[in-house]
Short mmCIF file of C-alpha atoms in Angstrom, two decimals:
data_model
loop_
_atom_site.label_atom_id
_atom_site.label_comp_id
_atom_site.label_asym_id
_atom_site.label_seq_id
_atom_site.Cartn_x
_atom_site.Cartn_y
_atom_site.Cartn_z
CA MET H 1 -64.66 93.40 -21.66
CA ASN H 2 -61.48 94.98 -23.03
CA GLY H 3 -59.88 93.75 -26.23
CA GLN H 4 -56.84 92.15 -24.60
CA HIS H 5 -58.93 90.28 -22.04
CA ASP H 6 -61.28 89.13 -24.80
CA LYS H 7 -58.37 87.74 -26.86
CA SER H 8 -56.88 85.91 -23.87
CA LEU H 9 -60.24 84.32 -23.10
CA ARG H 10 -60.62 83.17 -26.70
CA ALA H 11 -57.13 81.62 -26.63
CA ALA H 12 -57.95 79.90 -23.34
CA PHE H 13 -61.08 78.31 -24.78
CA PHE H 14 -59.16 77.16 -27.84
CA LEU H 15 -56.78 75.39 -25.43
CA CYS H 16 -59.77 73.90 -23.57
CA GLY H 17 -60.92 72.42 -26.86
CA CYS H 18 -57.49 70.88 -27.41
CA ALA H 19 -57.51 69.31 -23.95
CA ALA H 20 -61.04 67.92 -24.42
CA PHE H 21 -60.03 65.81 -27.42
CA LEU H 22 -56.34 65.07 -26.81
CA ASN H 23 -57.01 61.65 -25.23
CA LEU H 24 -60.38 60.89 -26.70
CA TYR H 25 -59.28 59.23 -29.94
CA ALA H 26 -55.61 58.60 -29.22
CA THR H 27 -55.96 54.84 -29.81
CA GLN H 28 -57.92 55.11 -33.07
CA GLY H 29 -54.87 54.86 -35.35
CA ILE H 30 -53.09 51.96 -33.59
CA LEU H 31 -55.77 49.27 -33.88
CA ARG H 32 -53.41 46.73 -35.45
CA GLU H 33 -50.85 47.16 -32.65
CA LEU H 34 -53.54 46.81 -30.00
CA ALA H 35 -54.93 43.73 -31.74
CA ALA H 36 -51.50 42.11 -31.81
CA THR H 37 -50.83 42.91 -28.14
CA PHE H 38 -54.15 41.71 -26.73
CA GLY H 39 -54.88 38.91 -29.22
CA VAL H 40 -58.11 40.39 -30.57
CA SER H 41 -59.26 41.45 -34.03
CA ALA H 42 -58.57 44.97 -35.26
CA GLU H 43 -62.32 45.60 -35.42
CA ARG H 44 -62.66 44.64 -31.75
CA ALA H 45 -59.67 46.81 -30.83
CA GLY H 46 -61.80 49.71 -32.10
CA GLN H 47 -63.90 49.24 -28.95
CA GLY H 48 -61.22 51.28 -27.21
CA VAL H 49 -62.81 54.29 -28.91
CA SER H 50 -66.40 53.24 -28.24
CA ALA H 51 -65.64 52.60 -24.54
CA THR H 52 -64.47 56.19 -24.15
CA THR H 53 -67.35 57.75 -26.04
CA LEU H 54 -69.84 55.55 -24.15
CA ALA H 55 -68.48 56.85 -20.84
CA VAL H 56 -68.90 60.41 -22.09
CA ALA H 57 -72.49 59.63 -23.10
CA ILE H 58 -73.28 58.25 -19.62
CA ILE H 59 -71.71 60.99 -17.50
CA ALA H 60 -72.41 64.09 -19.61
CA PRO H 61 -76.02 64.78 -18.46
CA PHE H 62 -74.85 64.96 -14.83
CA VAL H 63 -71.85 67.22 -15.35
CA GLY H 64 -73.75 70.46 -14.68
CA THR H 65 -75.02 69.19 -11.32
CA LEU H 66 -71.71 67.69 -10.23
CA ALA H 67 -69.64 70.72 -11.22
CA GLY H 68 -72.17 73.34 -10.12
CA PRO H 69 -70.67 74.21 -6.69
CA PHE H 70 -67.17 74.74 -8.08
CA ALA H 71 -65.44 77.44 -10.12
CA ARG H 72 -65.48 76.81 -13.85
CA ARG H 73 -61.72 77.26 -14.22
CA SER H 74 -60.95 74.74 -11.48
CA VAL H 75 -63.30 72.09 -12.87
CA ILE H 76 -61.96 72.33 -16.43
CA ALA H 77 -58.29 72.40 -15.41
CA LEU H 78 -58.64 69.59 -12.84
CA ALA H 79 -60.49 67.30 -15.24
CA ALA H 80 -57.90 67.86 -17.98
CA SER H 81 -55.04 67.18 -15.55
CA LEU H 82 -56.61 64.12 -13.93
CA SER H 83 -57.23 62.53 -17.33
CA ALA H 84 -53.48 61.78 -17.34
CA LEU H 85 -54.03 59.07 -14.70
CA PRO H 86 -56.41 56.78 -16.62
CA ALA H 87 -54.38 57.58 -19.76
CA LEU H 88 -51.34 56.06 -18.03
CA TRP H 89 -53.50 53.09 -17.06
CA VAL H 90 -54.41 52.64 -20.74
CA ALA H 91 -50.73 52.69 -21.66
CA HIS H 92 -49.84 49.91 -19.21
CA ALA H 93 -53.00 47.77 -19.25
CA GLY H 94 -52.20 44.07 -18.91
CA SER H 95 -55.32 42.74 -20.60
CA PHE H 96 -57.89 43.86 -23.12
CA ALA H 97 -60.55 44.11 -20.40
CA SER H 98 -58.25 46.35 -18.35
CA PHE H 99 -57.54 48.42 -21.45
CA LEU H 100 -61.26 48.96 -22.08
CA ALA H 101 -61.87 49.86 -18.42
CA ALA H 102 -59.09 52.44 -18.56
CA ARG H 103 -60.47 53.94 -21.77
CA PHE H 104 -63.89 54.14 -20.08
CA ALA H 105 -62.29 56.02 -17.16
CA VAL H 106 -60.76 58.52 -19.60
CA GLY H 107 -64.21 59.18 -21.02
CA MET H 108 -65.68 59.88 -17.59
CA LEU H 109 -63.47 62.97 -17.21
CA MET H 110 -63.77 64.46 -20.68
CA PRO H 111 -67.32 65.90 -20.31
CA PHE H 112 -66.10 68.09 -17.47
CA VAL H 113 -63.75 69.78 -19.94
CA PHE H 114 -66.12 69.95 -22.90
CA ALA H 115 -69.51 70.68 -21.32
CA ILE H 116 -68.28 73.17 -18.73
CA SER H 117 -66.24 75.01 -21.38
CA VAL H 118 -69.28 75.36 -23.66
CA ALA H 119 -71.47 76.50 -20.76
CA PHE H 120 -68.78 78.96 -19.67
CA ILE H 121 -68.64 80.43 -23.17
CA GLY H 122 -72.39 81.01 -23.05
CA GLU H 123 -72.01 82.86 -19.76
CA LEU H 124 -69.08 85.07 -20.69
CA PHE H 125 -69.96 86.19 -24.22
CA THR H 126 -72.90 87.81 -25.95
CA ARG H 127 -75.23 85.80 -28.17
CA GLU H 128 -73.36 86.81 -31.33
CA GLN H 129 -69.92 86.37 -29.80
CA SER H 130 -70.72 82.96 -28.32
CA ALA H 131 -71.28 81.44 -31.78
CA GLU H 132 -67.85 82.65 -32.88
CA VAL H 133 -66.06 81.57 -29.69
CA SER H 134 -67.82 78.20 -29.77
CA ALA H 135 -66.45 77.70 -33.28
CA LEU H 136 -62.97 78.60 -31.99
CA PHE H 137 -63.42 76.05 -29.20
CA VAL H 138 -64.41 73.41 -31.76
CA ALA H 139 -61.32 74.31 -33.79
CA GLY H 140 -59.33 73.56 -30.63
CA THR H 141 -60.99 70.15 -30.36
CA THR H 142 -59.96 69.55 -33.96
CA LEU H 143 -56.33 70.30 -33.22
CA GLY H 144 -56.44 68.24 -30.02
CA GLY H 145 -57.95 65.28 -31.84
CA PHE H 146 -55.29 65.48 -34.52
CA ALA H 147 -52.45 65.87 -32.01
CA GLY H 148 -53.58 62.89 -29.91
CA ARG H 149 -53.77 60.60 -32.92
CA PHE H 150 -50.68 61.86 -34.72
CA ILE H 151 -48.41 61.89 -31.67
CA THR H 152 -49.55 58.41 -30.68
CA ASN H 153 -48.89 56.95 -34.12
CA ALA H 154 -45.61 58.78 -34.69
CA CYS H 155 -44.19 57.76 -31.31
CA ALA H 156 -45.59 54.22 -31.52
CA SER H 157 -43.52 53.53 -34.61
CA VAL H 158 -40.34 54.39 -32.68
CA LEU H 159 -41.05 53.67 -29.02
CA GLY H 160 -44.01 51.29 -29.12
CA TRP H 161 -47.65 52.14 -28.46
CA ARG H 162 -47.38 51.99 -24.67
CA TYR H 163 -44.70 54.68 -24.43
CA ALA H 164 -46.54 56.70 -27.07
CA LEU H 165 -49.62 56.82 -24.85
CA ASP H 166 -47.40 57.78 -21.90
CA ILE H 167 -46.41 60.89 -23.84
CA VAL H 168 -50.04 61.76 -24.58
CA ALA H 169 -50.84 61.38 -20.86
CA LEU H 170 -48.09 63.85 -19.96
CA LEU H 171 -49.42 66.28 -22.54
CA SER H 172 -52.85 66.05 -20.90
CA LEU H 173 -51.32 66.98 -17.57
CA GLY H 174 -49.53 69.92 -19.16
CA ALA H 175 -52.73 71.08 -20.86
CA GLY H 176 -54.58 71.07 -17.55
CA VAL H 177 -51.93 73.22 -15.90
CA ALA H 178 -51.89 75.63 -18.86
CA ILE H 179 -55.69 75.97 -18.76
CA TYR H 180 -55.58 76.85 -15.07
CA LEU H 181 -53.02 79.55 -15.79
CA CYS H 182 -54.81 80.92 -18.87
CA LEU H 183 -58.39 81.13 -17.65
CA PRO H 184 -58.79 84.10 -15.31
CA ARG H 185 -59.68 83.51 -11.68
CA ALA H 186 -62.49 86.07 -11.85
CA ALA H 187 -63.76 86.25 -15.40
CA VAL H 188 -65.91 89.16 -16.47
CA SER H 189 -68.80 88.47 -18.79
CA ALA H 190 -69.56 90.44 -21.90
CA HIS H 191 -72.21 92.25 -19.87
CA GLY H 192 -69.68 93.42 -17.30
CA ARG H 193 -70.63 91.06 -14.46
CA ALA H 194 -67.90 89.27 -12.55
CA ARG H 195 -68.27 85.50 -12.70
CA THR H 196 -66.18 83.48 -10.27
CA GLY H 197 -68.32 80.56 -9.17
CA GLY H 198 -69.53 77.49 -10.93
CA SER H 199 -73.26 78.11 -11.14
CA SER H 200 -74.88 80.39 -13.66
CA PRO H 201 -78.35 81.91 -13.39
CA ASP H 202 -79.43 79.25 -15.85
CA ASP H 203 -78.12 76.58 -13.55
CA ALA H 204 -79.97 78.07 -10.62
CA ARG H 205 -83.22 78.06 -12.55
CA ASP H 206 -82.55 74.49 -13.64
CA THR H 207 -82.12 73.44 -10.01
CA HIS H 208 -85.30 75.06 -8.72
CA HIS H 209 -87.57 74.31 -11.67
CA ALA H 210 -87.05 70.69 -12.76
CA PRO H 211 -90.40 70.57 -14.63
CA SER H 212 -89.46 73.58 -16.72
CA ARG H 213 -86.15 71.93 -17.59
CA LEU H 214 -87.95 68.80 -18.80
CA ALA H 215 -90.43 70.86 -20.82
CA LEU H 216 -87.64 72.79 -22.50
CA LEU H 217 -85.53 69.72 -23.27
CA THR H 218 -88.37 67.77 -24.86
CA ARG H 219 -89.23 70.38 -27.48
CA ARG H 220 -88.78 69.04 -30.99
CA PRO H 221 -86.01 71.49 -32.06
CA LEU H 222 -83.77 70.36 -29.18
CA LEU H 223 -84.63 66.69 -29.64
CA ALA H 224 -83.68 67.10 -33.29
CA ALA H 225 -80.39 68.73 -32.24
CA PHE H 226 -79.60 65.77 -30.00
CA GLY H 227 -80.27 63.33 -32.84
CA PHE H 228 -78.26 65.55 -35.19
CA GLY H 229 -75.22 65.30 -32.92
CA ALA H 230 -75.47 61.52 -32.69
CA CYS H 231 -75.55 61.17 -36.48
CA VAL H 232 -72.67 63.60 -36.99
CA LEU H 233 -70.21 61.90 -34.65
CA ALA H 234 -71.29 58.43 -35.80
CA SER H 235 -70.26 59.39 -39.33
CA GLN H 236 -66.92 60.82 -38.18
CA VAL H 237 -65.94 57.88 -35.97
CA ALA H 238 -66.99 55.36 -38.63
CA THR H 239 -64.86 57.14 -41.21
CA PHE H 240 -61.64 57.37 -39.23
CA THR H 241 -61.95 54.02 -37.45
CA PHE H 242 -62.12 52.05 -40.69
CA VAL H 243 -60.21 54.18 -43.19
CA GLY H 244 -56.96 53.23 -41.49
CA LEU H 245 -57.79 49.56 -41.96
CA ARG H 246 -58.56 50.20 -45.62
CA LEU H 247 -55.32 52.06 -46.31
CA ALA H 248 -53.30 49.41 -44.49
CA GLN H 249 -54.38 46.96 -47.19
CA PRO H 250 -52.94 46.71 -50.71
CA PRO H 251 -52.34 48.66 -52.85
CA TYR H 252 -51.66 51.36 -50.25
CA GLY H 253 -49.92 49.37 -47.50
CA PHE H 254 -49.88 52.21 -44.97
CA GLY H 255 -47.86 51.67 -41.82
CA THR H 256 -48.48 53.11 -38.37
CA VAL H 257 -46.81 56.46 -39.12
CA GLN H 258 -48.67 56.94 -42.40
CA ILE H 259 -52.02 56.15 -40.76
CA GLY H 260 -51.25 58.68 -38.03
CA ALA H 261 -50.42 61.27 -40.69
CA LEU H 262 -53.92 60.81 -42.14
CA TYR H 263 -55.27 62.90 -39.30
CA ALA H 264 -53.47 65.93 -40.69
CA VAL H 265 -56.63 66.39 -42.77
CA PHE H 266 -58.17 67.75 -39.54
CA LEU H 267 -55.92 70.78 -39.82
CA LEU H 268 -58.14 72.15 -42.58
CA ALA H 269 -60.98 72.28 -40.05
CA VAL H 270 -58.76 74.24 -37.63
CA VAL H 271 -58.79 77.06 -40.21
CA VAL H 272 -62.29 76.66 -41.64
CA THR H 273 -64.28 76.22 -38.41
CA PRO H 274 -63.43 79.66 -36.92
CA LEU H 275 -64.33 81.21 -40.29
CA ALA H 276 -67.64 79.36 -40.13
CA GLY H 277 -68.13 80.86 -36.68
CA ARG H 278 -67.82 84.34 -38.15
CA PHE H 279 -70.28 83.32 -40.86
CA ALA H 280 -72.66 82.17 -38.11
CA ARG H 281 -72.82 85.70 -36.72
CA HIS H 282 -74.79 86.71 -39.83
CA ARG H 283 -76.55 83.40 -40.62
CA SER H 284 -78.61 80.97 -38.57
CA PRO H 285 -77.07 77.76 -37.18
CA ARG H 286 -79.63 75.91 -39.33
CA GLU H 287 -78.10 77.31 -42.53
CA LEU H 288 -74.60 76.49 -41.34
CA ALA H 289 -75.59 72.90 -40.50
CA LEU H 290 -77.31 72.39 -43.87
CA TYR H 291 -74.34 73.68 -45.86
CA ALA H 292 -72.01 71.41 -43.88
CA ALA H 293 -74.23 68.33 -44.36
CA LEU H 294 -74.42 69.00 -48.08
CA LEU H 295 -70.61 69.12 -48.16
CA ALA H 296 -70.27 65.89 -46.15
CA LEU H 297 -72.23 63.75 -48.62
CA PRO H 298 -70.05 64.21 -51.74
CA ALA H 299 -66.95 64.21 -49.52
CA ALA H 300 -67.81 60.69 -48.33
CA GLY H 301 -68.41 59.59 -51.91
CA LEU H 302 -65.03 60.96 -52.94
CA THR H 303 -63.26 58.51 -50.62
CA LEU H 304 -64.51 55.63 -52.78
CA ALA H 305 -61.98 56.62 -55.44
CA HIS H 306 -58.92 54.41 -55.84
CA GLY H 307 -56.35 57.20 -55.92
CA LEU H 308 -54.81 58.42 -52.69
CA LEU H 309 -55.29 62.13 -53.49
CA PRO H 310 -59.10 62.01 -53.88
CA ILE H 311 -59.33 59.87 -50.73
CA LEU H 312 -57.39 62.48 -48.75
CA CYS H 313 -59.48 65.31 -50.22
CA GLY H 314 -62.65 63.46 -49.26
CA LEU H 315 -61.40 62.90 -45.72
CA ALA H 316 -60.38 66.56 -45.36
CA LEU H 317 -63.71 67.91 -46.62
CA GLY H 318 -65.73 65.38 -44.65
CA SER H 319 -63.97 66.05 -41.34
CA THR H 320 -64.27 69.80 -41.89
CA ALA H 321 -68.02 69.41 -42.49
CA VAL H 322 -68.36 67.47 -39.23
CA PHE H 323 -66.61 70.10 -37.14
CA VAL H 324 -68.67 72.88 -38.70
CA GLU H 325 -71.82 70.85 -37.95
CA GLN H 326 -70.67 70.52 -34.35
CA ALA H 327 -70.13 74.28 -34.06
CA ALA H 328 -73.58 74.89 -35.55
CA ALA H 329 -75.20 72.49 -33.07
CA ASN H 330 -73.43 74.10 -30.10
CA ALA H 331 -74.64 77.54 -31.20
CA PHE H 332 -78.18 76.33 -31.88
CA ILE H 333 -78.53 74.66 -28.46
CA SER H 334 -77.07 77.68 -26.67
CA GLN H 335 -79.56 79.97 -28.44
CA THR H 336 -82.57 77.66 -28.10
CA ALA H 337 -82.35 75.91 -24.73
CA GLY H 338 -83.05 79.01 -22.63
CA ALA H 339 -83.18 78.19 -18.91
CA ALA H 340 -82.05 74.62 -19.57
CA ARG H 341 -78.80 75.52 -21.34
CA SER H 342 -76.41 73.65 -19.06
CA THR H 343 -78.54 70.53 -18.98
CA ALA H 344 -79.17 70.69 -22.73
CA ILE H 345 -75.43 70.78 -23.40
CA GLY H 346 -74.98 67.68 -21.23
CA VAL H 347 -77.79 65.78 -22.96
CA TYR H 348 -76.42 66.82 -26.36
CA LEU H 349 -72.99 65.51 -25.42
CA SER H 350 -74.53 62.27 -24.22
CA CYS H 351 -76.31 61.74 -27.54
CA TYR H 352 -73.28 62.97 -29.49
CA TYR H 353 -70.89 60.46 -27.94
CA LEU H 354 -73.44 57.68 -27.89
CA GLY H 355 -73.55 58.19 -31.64
CA GLY H 356 -69.76 58.05 -31.67
CA SER H 357 -69.84 54.70 -29.87
CA LEU H 358 -72.28 53.34 -32.44
CA GLY H 359 -70.08 54.72 -35.21
CA SER H 360 -67.28 52.33 -34.26
CA ILE H 361 -69.58 49.33 -33.75
CA LEU H 362 -72.41 49.41 -36.31
CA PRO H 363 -70.26 49.68 -39.48
CA ALA H 364 -68.15 46.67 -38.45
CA SER H 365 -70.50 44.17 -40.11
CA ALA H 366 -70.72 46.39 -43.21
CA TRP H 367 -66.91 46.47 -43.31
CA ARG H 368 -66.70 42.70 -43.17
CA GLN H 369 -69.41 42.26 -45.79
CA TRP H 370 -68.72 45.06 -48.30
CA GLY H 371 -65.45 46.64 -47.23
CA TRP H 372 -64.98 50.39 -47.41
CA ALA H 373 -68.07 50.86 -49.60
CA GLY H 374 -70.23 49.58 -46.74
CA CYS H 375 -68.67 52.09 -44.34
CA VAL H 376 -69.22 54.94 -46.80
CA ALA H 377 -72.87 53.95 -47.15
CA PHE H 378 -73.23 54.14 -43.35
CA VAL H 379 -71.59 57.58 -43.28
CA MET H 380 -73.79 58.97 -46.05
CA VAL H 381 -76.99 57.71 -44.41
CA ALA H 382 -75.96 59.24 -41.07
CA GLN H 383 -75.20 62.59 -42.71
CA ALA H 384 -78.45 62.55 -44.69
CA ILE H 385 -80.43 62.01 -41.49
CA ALA H 386 -78.49 64.83 -39.76
CA GLY H 387 -79.22 67.23 -42.62
CA TRP H 388 -82.91 66.30 -42.63
CA LEU H 389 -83.21 66.88 -38.87
CA ALA H 390 -81.70 70.35 -39.15
CA TRP H 391 -83.81 71.25 -42.18
CA ARG H 392 -87.06 69.95 -40.72
CA PHE H 393 -86.89 70.93 -37.06
CA TRP H 394 -84.31 73.63 -36.36
CA ARG H 395 -85.76 77.09 -35.99
CA ASP H 396 -84.04 80.31 -36.85
CA PRO H 397 -82.74 82.11 -33.73
CA ALA H 398 -85.27 84.95 -34.12
CA HIS H 399 -88.13 82.46 -34.21
CA ALA H 400 -86.73 80.61 -31.20
CA ARG H 401 -86.48 83.85 -29.20
CA ALA H 402 -90.06 84.77 -30.06
CA THR H 403 -91.22 81.36 -28.94
CA GLU H 404 -89.34 81.69 -25.65
CA LYS H 405 -91.10 85.01 -24.95
CA ARG H 406 -94.49 83.40 -25.52
CA MET H 407 -93.82 80.53 -23.10
CA PRO H 408 -95.51 80.66 -19.68
CA ALA H 409 -93.46 82.20 -16.91
CA VAL H 410 -93.05 78.85 -15.14
CA LEU H 411 -91.27 77.43 -18.18
CA ASP H 412 -88.49 79.98 -18.29
CA GLY H 413 -87.85 80.07 -14.56
CA ARG H 414 -89.17 83.55 -13.86
#
């Protein structure tokens, strides 16, 4: 793989990350507007986020099978482009039930961008490179998540939330077209093999050896990774679903534009996550996950302060920790799952976004009972569990490789 081709591929996967998250949380910062339009509480309006993440959790395990016969580039680009249609439905929903159904439809398309991109990275790059490119992809999701929220809130204050979501839908369409143009028609892997179709050797082994796939997926390190992902996104969604409600109250009195600007704290992760990917080339994903979890705990505590500056610092550090944790989990699963890589990515996404759905629902009672302190307690517990899972069950890559070599031939598809 020549240097120029390598750089263009990395840029393409960064764009894939942006497309994967552009629509996912677009409604998170306009809960009060949605509540006023549909006559529901702001807490219930947050179900627009959980409906999307629930759809991702349901469809993700089947993405590898559904997309297998098709070229990776086509699947990713088509899913990103088609997401504009349910996004337009969201923008013009006539009832809250219709709004939730449209948000669910958005979530059904997103795994085809995320999961296929991560699997594609594992196919095209070496073991060491894939950790770095995965981190770059996660940095793209960070920028996409920020852009979706910020653009929605900024435009909603001027045009109204419906037209704001129209703009995000058009951006999704543009991202899909750009991905199709940026990803090469016949990509060449780091090992020099041309890859044009949708199925990888791992996928083929998954198809012909279902028992081996089950055996691989039920090992404790992977089960711990799935639980880790659920805890990580639950903490993130809980934080950014309820912090806007907190800052809208006195003494802060944030409006729609100011709440949308909060998501600028994600931009720190756009810089830090790729650097963490380079760090991961010389350290295990377990170390990276532990460092990030240890950062997330005091970051959450910092948001309990009454000054705006420490709150923003806490949000910036906490969101950065989450994205680094996500990059660590992607790398760990890619290095550990062996013949079940594609399926493992889908199951991880399912658990990850199921955790995200719970993150917008479970803290609601704590918010009503104890306010922001109750939400912070939820976040810290979720992060503590994530850190414990990584510390207790994740193996170093060298250990995982040695274990794979000792497994019976039927388990690795040979």
